[in-house]
């Protein structure tokens, strides 16, 4: 594909289209990566959809913990769908271009789902804190209304940050080059294409990353600090094991999500490299979304039982 940026510029010289960089000149490598990402994408969609469906259709799972888990599954579906389809097309097609409006839309939804997930993971940690540290008051304090407000607040924060960041970045002029050295319209590679001084925009991205990644993470750490203190003074080994078991899946998901996100957005600019950024992007957009339903279904007996009931109903309807 011939990337002549002049044909994509408007009368003012600003770019109307971008193009994603080709992963490799070797077609077999691109097709191999396409196959791997497609399989992980389908596994992610299937796993997260099944968990959300199982929670919605099984009354025994209509509790705060599983309400938040259903929201997490929906976020993961949106997260991957905002990025992966275009990524797959760019891997095996010469049509790797994307309009400025399309790029802004992708950035908005990606940011919305990513920031919402940060906040929702903090809400899930607070729920575990209340369940373990205040079990007698858990049912009244973690009411349906509070859970709904926490979920809505998570989505609302993601929406506001997505709108603010996308509008701030795409108010800049882009005069070339027009090739995005990435798989999707993420903030740092788009900023690299802007004309003039972008230091204020880069600072804004970093500040938002600090507030929206570090702040929820600190709330998670504080919640688990209190949980650990409560678990250590439990007299029963069985009680300690059960308490830690209810937290282990969430802790593993937090580690995967925050680990990759922090390395991507909070490390110094001088240490960024296109190759590493792409590898991390594949991890936090595809791998973690695929692993989350596996983690929760393997480590949670209630989820496994609900999935079996849901799949059993589907089979019965199919054969019926």
Short mmCIF file of C-alpha atoms in Angstrom, two decimals:
data_model
loop_
_atom_site.label_atom_id
_atom_site.label_comp_id
_atom_site.label_asym_id
_atom_site.label_seq_id
_atom_site.Cartn_x
_atom_site.Cartn_y
_atom_site.Cartn_z
CA UNK A 1 0.00 0.00 0.00
CA UNK A 2 1.48 3.32 -1.07
CA UNK A 3 1.29 5.76 1.83
CA UNK A 4 1.17 9.13 0.10
CA UNK A 5 0.03 11.42 2.88
CA UNK A 6 -0.67 14.31 0.52
CA UNK A 7 -3.75 12.57 -0.87
CA UNK A 8 -5.19 12.35 2.66
CA UNK A 9 -4.76 16.01 3.60
CA UNK A 10 -7.51 18.60 3.59
CA UNK A 11 -7.17 22.13 2.27
CA UNK A 12 -5.51 23.23 5.50
CA UNK A 13 -2.88 20.50 5.29
CA UNK A 14 -4.28 18.41 8.16
CA UNK A 15 -4.65 14.65 7.67
CA UNK A 16 -8.13 13.23 7.04
CA UNK A 17 -6.95 9.59 7.13
CA UNK A 18 -4.30 7.50 8.83
CA UNK A 19 -2.93 4.05 8.07
CA UNK A 20 -1.80 1.34 10.46
CA UNK A 21 1.75 0.06 10.05
CA UNK A 22 2.11 -3.36 8.47
CA UNK A 23 3.14 -5.97 11.01
CA UNK A 24 5.51 -7.79 8.69
CA UNK A 25 6.41 -7.97 5.02
CA UNK A 26 6.11 -11.77 5.25
CA UNK A 27 2.51 -12.74 4.49
CA UNK A 28 2.79 -16.05 6.39
CA UNK A 29 3.72 -14.21 9.61
CA UNK A 30 0.73 -11.90 9.23
CA UNK A 31 -1.63 -14.82 8.63
CA UNK A 32 -0.22 -16.71 11.61
CA UNK A 33 -0.77 -13.70 13.89
CA UNK A 34 -4.22 -13.18 12.36
CA UNK A 35 -5.17 -16.79 13.20
CA UNK A 36 -3.87 -16.58 16.77
CA UNK A 37 -5.58 -13.25 17.51
CA UNK A 38 -8.84 -14.41 15.89
CA UNK A 39 -8.92 -17.56 18.03
CA UNK A 40 -8.21 -15.58 21.22
CA UNK A 41 -10.80 -12.98 20.22
CA UNK A 42 -13.48 -15.64 19.70
CA UNK A 43 -12.52 -17.34 22.97
CA UNK A 44 -12.75 -14.00 24.79
CA UNK A 45 -16.16 -13.15 23.31
CA UNK A 46 -17.53 -16.63 24.03
CA UNK A 47 -16.17 -16.81 27.58
CA UNK A 48 -17.28 -13.34 28.64
CA UNK A 49 -20.70 -13.69 27.00
CA UNK A 50 -21.28 -17.04 28.72
CA UNK A 51 -20.33 -15.65 32.13
CA UNK A 52 -22.61 -12.62 31.72
CA UNK A 53 -25.45 -14.86 30.52
CA UNK A 54 -24.94 -17.39 33.33
CA UNK A 55 -25.04 -14.65 35.96
CA UNK A 56 -28.15 -13.02 34.49
CA UNK A 57 -30.10 -16.29 34.17
CA UNK A 58 -29.17 -17.90 37.50
CA UNK A 59 -30.91 -16.30 40.52
CA UNK A 60 -28.33 -17.81 42.91
CA UNK A 61 -25.73 -15.49 41.38
CA UNK A 62 -27.74 -12.30 41.83
CA UNK A 63 -25.34 -10.99 44.46
CA UNK A 64 -23.04 -7.92 44.46
CA UNK A 65 -19.90 -9.92 43.59
CA UNK A 66 -21.47 -11.51 40.52
CA UNK A 67 -23.24 -8.31 39.52
CA UNK A 68 -19.83 -6.65 39.23
CA UNK A 69 -18.44 -9.72 37.44
CA UNK A 70 -21.21 -9.50 34.82
CA UNK A 71 -20.35 -5.83 34.29
CA UNK A 72 -16.67 -6.77 33.95
CA UNK A 73 -17.55 -9.33 31.27
CA UNK A 74 -19.56 -6.73 29.34
CA UNK A 75 -16.66 -4.29 29.57
CA UNK A 76 -14.27 -6.93 28.25
CA UNK A 77 -16.57 -7.60 25.28
CA UNK A 78 -16.70 -3.90 24.43
CA UNK A 79 -12.97 -3.51 25.05
CA UNK A 80 -11.98 -6.20 22.56
CA UNK A 81 -14.67 -5.32 19.97
CA UNK A 82 -13.47 -1.72 19.85
CA UNK A 83 -9.98 -2.78 18.74
CA UNK A 84 -9.64 -6.35 17.48
CA UNK A 85 -11.82 -6.36 14.29
CA UNK A 86 -9.87 -3.49 12.71
CA UNK A 87 -6.62 -5.02 13.93
CA UNK A 88 -7.47 -8.29 12.19
CA UNK A 89 -8.34 -6.49 8.96
CA UNK A 90 -5.06 -4.56 8.99
CA UNK A 91 -3.04 -7.74 9.43
CA UNK A 92 -4.11 -9.43 6.19
CA UNK A 93 -5.49 -6.64 4.02
CA UNK A 94 -3.96 -3.80 2.10
CA UNK A 95 -6.87 -1.65 3.27
CA UNK A 96 -5.10 -0.54 6.44
CA UNK A 97 -6.34 3.05 6.40
CA UNK A 98 -8.76 4.56 8.89
CA UNK A 99 -10.46 7.94 8.73
CA UNK A 100 -9.72 10.62 11.30
CA UNK A 101 -13.29 10.28 12.62
CA UNK A 102 -12.99 6.48 12.74
CA UNK A 103 -9.72 6.73 14.61
CA UNK A 104 -11.25 9.16 17.13
CA UNK A 105 -14.22 6.84 17.62
CA UNK A 106 -11.96 3.86 18.24
CA UNK A 107 -9.87 5.84 20.72
CA UNK A 108 -12.98 7.01 22.58
CA UNK A 109 -14.45 3.54 23.03
CA UNK A 110 -11.11 1.96 23.89
CA UNK A 111 -10.49 4.62 26.56
CA UNK A 112 -14.07 4.37 27.85
CA UNK A 113 -13.89 0.61 28.40
CA UNK A 114 -10.32 0.64 29.77
CA UNK A 115 -10.93 3.41 32.34
CA UNK A 116 -14.30 1.93 33.30
CA UNK A 117 -12.58 -1.38 33.98
CA UNK A 118 -10.03 0.32 36.25
CA UNK A 119 -12.86 1.80 38.32
CA UNK A 120 -14.93 -1.39 38.32
CA UNK A 121 -11.99 -3.46 39.59
CA UNK A 122 -11.74 -1.01 42.50
CA UNK A 123 -15.48 -1.42 43.18
CA UNK A 124 -15.03 -5.20 43.18
CA UNK A 125 -12.19 -4.90 45.71
CA UNK A 126 -14.42 -2.74 47.94
CA UNK A 127 -17.14 -5.40 47.70
CA UNK A 128 -14.68 -8.10 48.86
CA UNK A 129 -13.53 -5.82 51.70
CA UNK A 130 -17.11 -5.37 52.91
CA UNK A 131 -17.86 -9.11 52.63
CA UNK A 132 -14.82 -10.19 54.66
CA UNK A 133 -14.27 -7.29 57.07
CA UNK A 134 -17.93 -6.47 57.78
CA UNK A 135 -19.89 -9.68 57.12
CA UNK A 136 -22.76 -8.90 59.53
CA UNK A 137 -23.58 -5.63 57.76
CA UNK A 138 -22.67 -6.75 54.24
CA UNK A 139 -26.20 -7.48 53.01
CA UNK A 140 -27.53 -4.07 54.08
CA UNK A 141 -24.55 -1.93 53.13
CA UNK A 142 -23.89 -3.52 49.74
CA UNK A 143 -27.44 -2.98 48.58
CA UNK A 144 -28.59 -3.25 44.99
CA UNK A 145 -28.80 0.53 44.84
CA UNK A 146 -25.20 1.03 45.96
CA UNK A 147 -23.92 -1.64 43.56
CA UNK A 148 -25.82 -0.02 40.69
CA UNK A 149 -24.42 3.41 41.58
CA UNK A 150 -20.86 2.07 41.72
CA UNK A 151 -21.27 0.39 38.32
CA UNK A 152 -22.85 3.49 36.75
CA UNK A 153 -20.10 5.67 38.23
CA UNK A 154 -17.43 3.38 36.71
CA UNK A 155 -19.01 3.63 33.25
CA UNK A 156 -19.57 7.39 33.64
CA UNK A 157 -15.93 8.07 34.58
CA UNK A 158 -14.78 6.05 31.58
CA UNK A 159 -17.13 7.99 29.30
CA UNK A 160 -15.98 11.38 30.57
CA UNK A 161 -12.29 10.52 30.34
CA UNK A 162 -12.78 9.02 26.87
CA UNK A 163 -14.57 12.12 25.61
CA UNK A 164 -12.08 14.51 27.20
CA UNK A 165 -8.94 12.75 26.01
CA UNK A 166 -10.22 12.08 22.51
CA UNK A 167 -11.42 15.64 22.01
CA UNK A 168 -8.15 17.07 23.39
CA UNK A 169 -5.95 14.94 21.13
CA UNK A 170 -8.01 15.28 17.94
CA UNK A 171 -8.17 19.06 18.32
CA UNK A 172 -4.52 18.97 17.20
CA UNK A 173 -3.36 19.21 13.60
CA UNK A 174 -1.82 16.14 11.98
CA UNK A 175 0.39 17.08 9.05
CA UNK A 176 2.30 13.81 8.58
CA UNK A 177 3.59 11.19 8.66
CA UNK A 178 0.28 9.43 8.27
CA UNK A 179 1.29 5.90 9.33
CA UNK A 180 0.34 4.85 12.86
CA UNK A 181 3.11 2.60 14.15
CA UNK A 182 0.63 0.49 16.10
CA UNK A 183 -2.32 -1.91 15.75
CA UNK A 184 -5.01 0.58 16.79
CA UNK A 185 -5.60 4.24 17.63
CA UNK A 186 -4.01 4.34 21.06
CA UNK A 187 -3.11 7.68 22.62
CA UNK A 188 0.75 7.68 22.48
CA UNK A 189 1.14 6.61 18.80
CA UNK A 190 -1.49 9.14 17.67
CA UNK A 191 0.21 11.93 19.59
CA UNK A 192 3.45 11.03 17.83
CA UNK A 193 1.86 12.06 14.50
CA UNK A 194 0.70 15.51 15.64
CA UNK A 195 2.32 18.72 14.42
CA UNK A 196 4.18 21.07 16.70
CA UNK A 197 4.70 20.85 20.45
CA UNK A 198 2.61 18.10 22.08
CA UNK A 199 4.20 18.23 25.52
CA UNK A 200 1.01 19.56 27.14
CA UNK A 201 -1.04 16.78 25.58
CA UNK A 202 1.49 14.17 26.67
CA UNK A 203 1.41 15.61 30.19
CA UNK A 204 -2.40 15.43 30.18
CA UNK A 205 -2.31 11.77 29.09
CA UNK A 206 0.19 11.01 31.86
CA UNK A 207 -1.85 12.86 34.52
CA UNK A 208 -5.04 11.05 33.50
CA UNK A 209 -3.16 7.75 33.58
CA UNK A 210 -1.92 8.55 37.09
CA UNK A 211 -5.41 9.51 38.30
CA UNK A 212 -7.39 6.80 36.55
CA UNK A 213 -4.93 3.92 36.84
CA UNK A 214 -3.05 4.66 40.06
CA UNK A 215 -5.97 5.97 42.14
CA UNK A 216 -8.21 2.90 41.69
CA UNK A 217 -5.15 0.70 42.17
CA UNK A 218 -4.39 2.39 45.51
CA UNK A 219 -8.00 1.78 46.58
CA UNK A 220 -7.57 -1.89 45.65
CA UNK A 221 -4.32 -2.10 47.64
CA UNK A 222 -5.96 -0.43 50.66
CA UNK A 223 -8.94 -2.81 50.48
CA UNK A 224 -6.73 -5.88 50.32
CA UNK A 225 -4.51 -4.55 53.09
CA UNK A 226 -7.57 -4.48 55.38
CA UNK A 227 -8.69 -7.88 54.06
CA UNK A 228 -5.29 -9.43 54.80
CA UNK A 229 -5.31 -7.99 58.32
CA UNK A 230 -8.79 -9.43 58.92
CA UNK A 231 -7.85 -12.84 57.48
CA UNK A 232 -4.73 -13.13 59.66
CA UNK A 233 -6.74 -12.83 62.89
CA UNK A 234 -9.37 -15.37 61.85
CA UNK A 235 -9.23 -18.32 64.27
CA UNK A 236 -10.33 -20.93 61.74
CA UNK A 237 -7.93 -22.14 58.99
CA UNK A 238 -10.99 -23.06 56.92
CA UNK A 239 -12.32 -19.51 57.29
CA UNK A 240 -8.99 -18.06 56.19
CA UNK A 241 -8.86 -20.40 53.19
CA UNK A 242 -12.42 -19.55 52.13
CA UNK A 243 -11.82 -15.78 52.48
CA UNK A 244 -8.65 -15.89 50.42
CA UNK A 245 -10.29 -18.13 47.83
CA UNK A 246 -13.03 -15.55 47.16
CA UNK A 247 -10.35 -12.92 46.50
CA UNK A 248 -7.82 -14.92 44.48
CA UNK A 249 -9.56 -14.63 41.09
CA UNK A 250 -9.99 -10.89 41.43
CA UNK A 251 -6.39 -10.42 42.53
CA UNK A 252 -5.11 -12.35 39.53
CA UNK A 253 -7.24 -10.30 37.12
CA UNK A 254 -6.06 -7.05 38.76
CA UNK A 255 -2.42 -8.16 38.43
CA UNK A 256 -2.80 -8.93 34.72
CA UNK A 257 -4.74 -5.78 33.88
CA UNK A 258 -2.82 -3.26 35.95
CA UNK A 259 0.55 -4.84 35.25
CA UNK A 260 0.27 -4.44 31.49
CA UNK A 261 -1.49 -1.05 31.73
CA UNK A 262 1.09 0.44 34.08
CA UNK A 263 4.03 -0.70 31.96
CA UNK A 264 2.36 0.79 28.87
CA UNK A 265 1.21 4.19 30.13
CA UNK A 266 3.29 5.00 33.22
CA UNK A 267 6.81 4.17 32.10
CA UNK A 268 9.06 7.03 30.88
CA UNK A 269 8.66 8.11 27.25
CA UNK A 270 12.36 7.46 26.56
CA UNK A 271 11.86 3.75 27.30
CA UNK A 272 9.01 3.35 24.79
CA UNK A 273 9.67 1.34 21.66
CA UNK A 274 7.17 0.46 18.90
CA UNK A 275 7.91 -3.25 19.17
CA UNK A 276 7.39 -3.41 22.94
CA UNK A 277 4.30 -1.21 22.76
CA UNK A 278 2.73 -3.53 20.17
CA UNK A 279 3.53 -6.61 22.24
CA UNK A 280 1.98 -5.05 25.34
CA UNK A 281 -1.03 -3.93 23.29
CA UNK A 282 -1.63 -7.50 22.16
CA UNK A 283 -1.41 -8.64 25.77
CA UNK A 284 -3.81 -6.18 27.36
CA UNK A 285 -6.32 -6.11 24.50
CA UNK A 286 -6.46 -9.82 23.64
CA UNK A 287 -4.76 -12.07 26.19
CA UNK A 288 -6.13 -10.59 29.42
CA UNK A 289 -9.68 -10.42 28.03
CA UNK A 290 -9.44 -14.09 27.09
CA UNK A 291 -7.94 -15.13 30.44
CA UNK A 292 -10.45 -13.33 32.69
CA UNK A 293 -13.42 -15.68 32.09
CA UNK A 294 -11.07 -18.67 32.34
CA UNK A 295 -9.74 -17.43 35.69
CA UNK A 296 -13.20 -16.87 37.15
CA UNK A 297 -14.71 -20.10 35.81
CA UNK A 298 -11.81 -22.30 36.92
CA UNK A 299 -11.45 -20.83 40.40
CA UNK A 300 -15.10 -20.34 41.31
CA UNK A 301 -17.40 -23.32 41.90
CA UNK A 302 -20.58 -21.25 41.71
CA UNK A 303 -19.64 -19.82 38.32
CA UNK A 304 -18.73 -23.29 37.02
CA UNK A 305 -22.07 -24.68 38.23
CA UNK A 306 -23.97 -21.76 36.65
CA UNK A 307 -22.14 -22.22 33.36
CA UNK A 308 -23.02 -25.93 33.34
CA UNK A 309 -26.69 -25.09 33.97
CA UNK A 310 -26.67 -22.43 31.25
CA UNK A 311 -25.01 -24.73 28.72
CA UNK A 312 -27.38 -27.53 29.73
CA UNK A 313 -30.38 -25.30 29.01
CA UNK A 314 -28.94 -24.38 25.61
CA UNK A 315 -28.44 -28.04 24.71
CA UNK A 316 -31.97 -28.89 25.83
CA UNK A 317 -33.43 -26.08 23.71
CA UNK A 318 -31.32 -27.16 20.73
CA UNK A 319 -32.36 -30.79 20.94
CA UNK A 320 -35.94 -29.82 21.74
#
